[in-house]
Amino acid sequence: MNYWLLKSEPDVWSLDQQIKAGFKGAPWDGVRNYQAANNLKSMKKGDLCFFYHSNIGKEIVGIVEVIKEFYLDKTDKSERFVAVTVRFKEKLKRPISLAEIKKNKELSQLSLIKQSRLSVMNIDSKSWKILLRMSKT
């Protein structure tokens, strides 16, 4: 299993909207960065993703699961970009702010810090466990 972080502006697509999408999930589409799109192509069914509210909040708020691997993004007229379908898994007991993440030296290698504009990024299993612990304290 691989771990990921997906960024969304909560006024465009929020965790609450993801929850309302229910069991069928919702497409994670609209990604127009090639590196982020390649990350979408690497996702496998069953992979887990942190759901990060960007711009407003700047915090990890929940977890979603990949339920359908990549396919052509219907919102992309050029047919160059892809989407995956994700389903809500859980809301974090306590959101993890970007400021907290930056303070943790064990997380300094995260793309969230090094490539702050990247909207879909891989999270190594050690960092995933650290972030989960942070959400419970």
Coordinates of C-alpha atoms in Angstrom, one line a residue:
M1 CA 0.0 0.0 0.0
N2 CA 1.1 3.5 -0.8
Y3 CA 0.2 6.7 1.0
W4 CA -0.6 10.1 -0.5
L5 CA -1.7 13.7 0.3
L6 CA -4.3 15.4 -1.7
K7 CA -4.8 19.1 -1.5
S8 CA -8.1 20.9 -2.1
E9 CA -9.3 24.3 -1.5
P10 CA -12.2 23.8 0.9
D11 CA -14.4 26.4 -0.8
V12 CA -14.0 24.3 -4.0
W13 CA -14.1 20.7 -2.6
S14 CA -14.1 20.2 1.2
L15 CA -13.9 17.1 3.4
D16 CA -17.6 17.6 4.2
Q17 CA -18.5 17.4 0.5
Q18 CA -16.3 14.3 0.2
I19 CA -18.3 12.8 3.1
K20 CA -21.6 13.6 1.4
A21 CA -20.4 11.8 -1.8
G22 CA -20.9 8.6 0.2
F23 CA -20.0 5.1 -0.6
K24 CA -19.6 5.7 -4.4
G25 CA -16.9 8.3 -3.7
A26 CA -16.0 11.2 -6.0
P27 CA -13.5 11.9 -8.8
W28 CA -10.3 13.6 -7.8
D29 CA -10.1 15.7 -10.9
G30 CA -9.0 19.1 -12.1
V31 CA -5.3 18.4 -11.6
R32 CA -3.2 20.2 -14.3
N33 CA 0.3 19.7 -13.0
Y34 CA 2.3 16.9 -14.7
Q35 CA 4.1 15.8 -11.6
A36 CA 0.8 15.7 -9.6
A37 CA -0.8 13.8 -12.6
N38 CA 2.0 11.3 -12.6
N39 CA 1.3 10.7 -8.9
L40 CA -2.4 10.1 -9.7
K41 CA -1.3 7.5 -12.3
S42 CA 0.8 5.8 -9.6
M43 CA -2.1 5.4 -7.2
K44 CA -3.5 1.9 -6.7
K45 CA -6.9 0.8 -5.4
G46 CA -6.8 0.7 -1.6
D47 CA -4.1 3.3 -1.2
L48 CA -4.8 5.9 1.5
C49 CA -4.6 9.6 1.2
F50 CA -4.6 12.5 3.6
F51 CA -7.2 15.1 2.7
Y52 CA -5.6 18.5 3.1
H53 CA -7.5 21.8 3.1
S54 CA -5.2 24.3 1.2
N55 CA -5.4 28.1 1.2
I56 CA -8.2 28.2 3.8
G57 CA -7.1 26.3 6.9
K58 CA -3.9 24.8 5.6
E59 CA -4.4 21.6 7.5
I60 CA -4.8 17.8 7.1
V61 CA -8.4 17.1 8.1
G62 CA -9.2 13.6 7.0
I63 CA -8.4 10.4 5.2
V64 CA -9.8 9.1 1.9
E65 CA -9.2 5.8 0.1
V66 CA -8.5 5.3 -3.6
I67 CA -11.4 3.1 -5.0
K68 CA -10.8 3.5 -8.7
E69 CA -7.4 3.8 -10.4
F70 CA -6.6 6.5 -12.9
Y71 CA -8.8 7.3 -15.9
L72 CA -9.1 10.3 -18.3
D73 CA -10.2 13.4 -16.4
K74 CA -13.6 14.4 -17.9
T75 CA -12.9 18.1 -17.0
D76 CA -9.8 18.1 -19.3
K77 CA -10.7 18.9 -22.9
S78 CA -7.1 18.2 -24.0
E79 CA -7.4 14.6 -22.7
R80 CA -3.9 14.8 -21.3
F81 CA -4.8 14.7 -17.6
V82 CA -6.2 12.0 -15.4
A83 CA -8.4 11.5 -12.3
V84 CA -8.9 8.8 -9.7
T85 CA -12.0 8.2 -7.5
V86 CA -11.7 8.4 -3.8
R87 CA -14.1 7.6 -0.9
F88 CA -14.2 9.1 2.5
K89 CA -12.6 6.9 5.2
E90 CA -12.3 9.0 8.3
K91 CA -12.2 12.5 9.8
L92 CA -9.1 13.2 11.9
K93 CA -9.8 13.6 15.6
R94 CA -7.7 16.8 15.5
P95 CA -6.6 18.5 12.2
I96 CA -2.9 18.9 11.7
S97 CA -1.8 22.4 10.7
L98 CA 0.9 23.1 8.2
A99 CA 2.7 25.1 11.0
E100 CA 2.8 22.0 13.2
I101 CA 4.1 19.9 10.3
K102 CA 6.9 22.4 9.6
K103 CA 7.9 22.3 13.3
N104 CA 8.5 18.6 13.2
K105 CA 12.0 17.9 12.0
E106 CA 11.1 14.3 11.1
L107 CA 8.8 15.7 8.4
S108 CA 11.2 18.2 6.9
Q109 CA 11.6 16.1 3.7
L110 CA 7.8 16.1 2.9
S111 CA 6.8 17.5 -0.5
L112 CA 4.2 19.5 1.4
I113 CA 7.1 21.6 2.7
K114 CA 9.6 21.4 -0.2
Q115 CA 7.1 21.7 -3.1
S116 CA 4.2 23.6 -1.5
R117 CA 2.3 24.1 -4.7
L118 CA 2.2 20.4 -5.6
S119 CA -1.5 19.2 -5.2
V120 CA -0.9 15.4 -5.2
M121 CA 2.1 14.0 -3.4
N122 CA 3.5 10.8 -2.0
I123 CA 3.9 10.3 1.7
D124 CA 6.3 7.7 3.0
S125 CA 5.0 5.2 5.5
K126 CA 7.2 6.6 8.4
S127 CA 5.8 10.1 7.8
W128 CA 2.3 8.7 7.5
K129 CA 2.6 7.1 11.0
I130 CA 4.0 10.3 12.5
L131 CA 1.2 12.4 11.0
L132 CA -1.4 10.0 12.3
R133 CA 0.1 10.2 15.8
M134 CA 0.0 14.0 15.6
S135 CA -3.7 13.9 14.8
K136 CA -4.4 12.0 18.0
T137 CA -2.5 14.2 20.5

